[in-house]
């Protein structure tokens, strides 16, 4: 007997979502003065509005020594295709911001391969995030 999963409401159509850390270290001008944190967030939001992915901010995600951190969450279709949340660390320069935006616009995890240079910035989520995701 096969098991079928039916997604209803927002879960069925959820787009790729970028979760941008803006906690204690990420987005902090005094800790990272050479980065235009406001531009980064504005650029990601503009790309999201243009290409149909979501961008939201959150407090500290945990790996402060790898700031700025962005989590690229798969869309509903991406998750059905096997995509899982991908953590990007050291996301401070314009090139990284553009690569994250292009990957999300192309579908994100499960639907599009990330740029090879972006893969070099993938980080492991903190232990408590890994434990939560297994529940």
PDB file of C-alpha atoms in Angstrom:
ATOM      1  CA  UNK A   1       0.000   0.000   0.000  1.00  0.00           C
ATOM      2  CA  UNK A   2       1.556   3.300  -1.045  1.00  0.00           C
ATOM      3  CA  UNK A   3       1.600   6.320   1.201  1.00  0.00           C
ATOM      4  CA  UNK A   4       0.740   9.637  -0.440  1.00  0.00           C
ATOM      5  CA  UNK A   5       1.430  13.028   1.014  1.00  0.00           C
ATOM      6  CA  UNK A   6      -0.972  15.852   0.295  1.00  0.00           C
ATOM      7  CA  UNK A   7       0.125  19.384   1.017  1.00  0.00           C
ATOM      8  CA  UNK A   8      -2.575  21.940   1.567  1.00  0.00           C
ATOM      9  CA  UNK A   9      -2.630  25.705   1.728  1.00  0.00           C
ATOM     10  CA  UNK A  10       0.607  27.639   1.887  1.00  0.00           C
ATOM     11  CA  UNK A  11       2.783  24.530   2.309  1.00  0.00           C
ATOM     12  CA  UNK A  12       1.869  23.360  -1.196  1.00  0.00           C
ATOM     13  CA  UNK A  13       3.163  26.533  -2.858  1.00  0.00           C
ATOM     14  CA  UNK A  14       5.804  27.801  -0.424  1.00  0.00           C
ATOM     15  CA  UNK A  15       8.613  29.514  -2.355  1.00  0.00           C
ATOM     16  CA  UNK A  16      12.318  29.308  -1.648  1.00  0.00           C
ATOM     17  CA  UNK A  17      13.038  31.408   1.436  1.00  0.00           C
ATOM     18  CA  UNK A  18      16.212  33.168   2.529  1.00  0.00           C
ATOM     19  CA  UNK A  19      16.600  33.562   6.280  1.00  0.00           C
ATOM     20  CA  UNK A  20      19.125  36.323   6.865  1.00  0.00           C
ATOM     21  CA  UNK A  21      20.725  36.468  10.288  1.00  0.00           C
ATOM     22  CA  UNK A  22      20.728  39.909  11.855  1.00  0.00           C
ATOM     23  CA  UNK A  23      21.620  38.930  15.396  1.00  0.00           C
ATOM     24  CA  UNK A  24      24.555  39.900  17.546  1.00  0.00           C
ATOM     25  CA  UNK A  25      27.296  39.644  14.889  1.00  0.00           C
ATOM     26  CA  UNK A  26      25.611  39.333  11.505  1.00  0.00           C
ATOM     27  CA  UNK A  27      24.603  42.693  10.159  1.00  0.00           C
ATOM     28  CA  UNK A  28      26.573  44.494  12.847  1.00  0.00           C
ATOM     29  CA  UNK A  29      28.345  47.505  11.350  1.00  0.00           C
ATOM     30  CA  UNK A  30      30.722  47.874  14.320  1.00  0.00           C
ATOM     31  CA  UNK A  31      31.909  44.246  14.076  1.00  0.00           C
ATOM     32  CA  UNK A  32      32.065  44.189  10.277  1.00  0.00           C
ATOM     33  CA  UNK A  33      32.565  47.792   9.166  1.00  0.00           C
ATOM     34  CA  UNK A  34      33.599  46.955   5.611  1.00  0.00           C
ATOM     35  CA  UNK A  35      30.244  45.410   4.721  1.00  0.00           C
ATOM     36  CA  UNK A  36      27.153  47.321   3.650  1.00  0.00           C
ATOM     37  CA  UNK A  37      24.641  45.231   5.596  1.00  0.00           C
ATOM     38  CA  UNK A  38      21.653  47.413   4.651  1.00  0.00           C
ATOM     39  CA  UNK A  39      22.498  47.112   0.939  1.00  0.00           C
ATOM     40  CA  UNK A  40      22.761  43.334   1.263  1.00  0.00           C
ATOM     41  CA  UNK A  41      19.299  43.029   2.763  1.00  0.00           C
ATOM     42  CA  UNK A  42      17.823  45.528   0.286  1.00  0.00           C
ATOM     43  CA  UNK A  43      19.410  43.647  -2.645  1.00  0.00           C
ATOM     44  CA  UNK A  44      18.085  40.282  -1.483  1.00  0.00           C
ATOM     45  CA  UNK A  45      14.588  41.695  -0.923  1.00  0.00           C
ATOM     46  CA  UNK A  46      14.581  43.342  -4.368  1.00  0.00           C
ATOM     47  CA  UNK A  47      15.645  40.062  -5.988  1.00  0.00           C
ATOM     48  CA  UNK A  48      12.985  38.205  -4.006  1.00  0.00           C
ATOM     49  CA  UNK A  49      10.279  40.605  -5.163  1.00  0.00           C
ATOM     50  CA  UNK A  50      11.455  40.254  -8.753  1.00  0.00           C
ATOM     51  CA  UNK A  51      11.882  36.469  -8.812  1.00  0.00           C
ATOM     52  CA  UNK A  52       9.271  35.224  -6.333  1.00  0.00           C
ATOM     53  CA  UNK A  53      11.295  34.016  -3.384  1.00  0.00           C
ATOM     54  CA  UNK A  54      10.919  35.243   0.189  1.00  0.00           C
ATOM     55  CA  UNK A  55      13.451  36.997   2.399  1.00  0.00           C
ATOM     56  CA  UNK A  56      13.118  37.304   6.135  1.00  0.00           C
ATOM     57  CA  UNK A  57      15.406  38.226   8.972  1.00  0.00           C
ATOM     58  CA  UNK A  58      15.931  36.541  12.287  1.00  0.00           C
ATOM     59  CA  UNK A  59      17.939  36.970  15.444  1.00  0.00           C
ATOM     60  CA  UNK A  60      21.164  35.094  15.991  1.00  0.00           C
ATOM     61  CA  UNK A  61      21.344  31.761  14.171  1.00  0.00           C
ATOM     62  CA  UNK A  62      24.384  30.652  16.147  1.00  0.00           C
ATOM     63  CA  UNK A  63      27.625  30.413  14.182  1.00  0.00           C
ATOM     64  CA  UNK A  64      28.743  33.975  15.004  1.00  0.00           C
ATOM     65  CA  UNK A  65      32.344  33.275  13.989  1.00  0.00           C
ATOM     66  CA  UNK A  66      31.067  32.682  10.427  1.00  0.00           C
ATOM     67  CA  UNK A  67      28.984  35.879  10.051  1.00  0.00           C
ATOM     68  CA  UNK A  68      27.060  36.892   7.999  1.00  0.00           C
ATOM     69  CA  UNK A  69      24.920  33.766   7.856  1.00  0.00           C
ATOM     70  CA  UNK A  70      22.092  33.118   5.401  1.00  0.00           C
ATOM     71  CA  UNK A  71      19.978  29.967   5.384  1.00  0.00           C
ATOM     72  CA  UNK A  72      18.550  29.062   1.983  1.00  0.00           C
ATOM     73  CA  UNK A  73      15.381  27.076   2.624  1.00  0.00           C
ATOM     74  CA  UNK A  74      13.951  25.030  -0.237  1.00  0.00           C
ATOM     75  CA  UNK A  75      10.566  25.729  -1.756  1.00  0.00           C
ATOM     76  CA  UNK A  76       7.834  23.136  -1.330  1.00  0.00           C
ATOM     77  CA  UNK A  77       8.745  21.730  -4.753  1.00  0.00           C
ATOM     78  CA  UNK A  78      12.437  21.790  -3.836  1.00  0.00           C
ATOM     79  CA  UNK A  79      11.776  19.897  -0.617  1.00  0.00           C
ATOM     80  CA  UNK A  80       9.742  17.286  -2.509  1.00  0.00           C
ATOM     81  CA  UNK A  81      12.746  16.946  -4.850  1.00  0.00           C
ATOM     82  CA  UNK A  82      15.045  16.274  -1.885  1.00  0.00           C
ATOM     83  CA  UNK A  83      16.294  19.801  -1.140  1.00  0.00           C
ATOM     84  CA  UNK A  84      17.173  20.652   2.447  1.00  0.00           C
ATOM     85  CA  UNK A  85      18.021  23.959   4.143  1.00  0.00           C
ATOM     86  CA  UNK A  86      21.518  25.084   3.235  1.00  0.00           C
ATOM     87  CA  UNK A  87      23.571  27.322   5.510  1.00  0.00           C
ATOM     88  CA  UNK A  88      25.866  29.876   3.886  1.00  0.00           C
ATOM     89  CA  UNK A  89      28.513  31.506   6.039  1.00  0.00           C
ATOM     90  CA  UNK A  90      30.853  34.440   5.537  1.00  0.00           C
ATOM     91  CA  UNK A  91      28.188  36.011   3.289  1.00  0.00           C
ATOM     92  CA  UNK A  92      29.529  39.536   3.368  1.00  0.00           C
ATOM     93  CA  UNK A  93      30.592  40.567  -0.111  1.00  0.00           C
ATOM     94  CA  UNK A  94      28.587  41.612  -3.150  1.00  0.00           C
ATOM     95  CA  UNK A  95      29.501  38.498  -5.145  1.00  0.00           C
ATOM     96  CA  UNK A  96      28.161  36.165  -2.460  1.00  0.00           C
ATOM     97  CA  UNK A  97      24.967  38.208  -2.137  1.00  0.00           C
ATOM     98  CA  UNK A  98      24.414  38.017  -5.896  1.00  0.00           C
ATOM     99  CA  UNK A  99      25.110  34.267  -5.985  1.00  0.00           C
ATOM    100  CA  UNK A 100      22.623  33.590  -3.185  1.00  0.00           C
ATOM    101  CA  UNK A 101      20.000  35.708  -4.970  1.00  0.00           C
ATOM    102  CA  UNK A 102      20.586  33.962  -8.325  1.00  0.00           C
ATOM    103  CA  UNK A 103      20.403  30.510  -6.719  1.00  0.00           C
ATOM    104  CA  UNK A 104      17.124  31.347  -4.966  1.00  0.00           C
ATOM    105  CA  UNK A 105      15.741  32.829  -8.206  1.00  0.00           C
ATOM    106  CA  UNK A 106      16.631  29.597 -10.020  1.00  0.00           C
ATOM    107  CA  UNK A 107      14.689  27.556  -7.443  1.00  0.00           C
ATOM    108  CA  UNK A 108      17.162  26.962  -4.624  1.00  0.00           C
ATOM    109  CA  UNK A 109      17.907  23.629  -2.918  1.00  0.00           C
ATOM    110  CA  UNK A 110      16.424  20.614  -4.666  1.00  0.00           C
ATOM    111  CA  UNK A 111      15.649  22.462  -7.903  1.00  0.00           C
ATOM    112  CA  UNK A 112      18.880  24.207  -8.911  1.00  0.00           C
ATOM    113  CA  UNK A 113      22.539  23.534  -8.313  1.00  0.00           C
ATOM    114  CA  UNK A 114      24.289  26.241  -6.310  1.00  0.00           C
ATOM    115  CA  UNK A 115      27.197  28.122  -7.876  1.00  0.00           C
ATOM    116  CA  UNK A 116      30.443  26.265  -7.183  1.00  0.00           C
ATOM    117  CA  UNK A 117      31.998  29.295  -5.524  1.00  0.00           C
ATOM    118  CA  UNK A 118      29.008  29.557  -3.176  1.00  0.00           C
ATOM    119  CA  UNK A 119      29.449  25.916  -2.169  1.00  0.00           C
ATOM    120  CA  UNK A 120      32.805  26.901  -0.681  1.00  0.00           C
ATOM    121  CA  UNK A 121      30.885  29.015   1.827  1.00  0.00           C
ATOM    122  CA  UNK A 122      28.466  26.291   2.956  1.00  0.00           C
ATOM    123  CA  UNK A 123      28.680  25.700   6.696  1.00  0.00           C
ATOM    124  CA  UNK A 124      27.254  23.167   9.090  1.00  0.00           C
ATOM    125  CA  UNK A 125      24.349  24.435  11.145  1.00  0.00           C
ATOM    126  CA  UNK A 126      24.919  24.623  14.896  1.00  0.00           C
ATOM    127  CA  UNK A 127      24.249  21.412  16.754  1.00  0.00           C
ATOM    128  CA  UNK A 128      20.909  22.532  18.204  1.00  0.00           C
ATOM    129  CA  UNK A 129      19.592  23.349  14.702  1.00  0.00           C
ATOM    130  CA  UNK A 130      20.629  19.889  13.465  1.00  0.00           C
ATOM    131  CA  UNK A 131      18.863  18.219  16.410  1.00  0.00           C
ATOM    132  CA  UNK A 132      15.671  20.278  15.810  1.00  0.00           C
ATOM    133  CA  UNK A 133      15.600  19.299  12.132  1.00  0.00           C
ATOM    134  CA  UNK A 134      15.606  15.583  12.981  1.00  0.00           C
ATOM    135  CA  UNK A 135      12.455  15.742  15.069  1.00  0.00           C
TER     136      UNK A 135
END
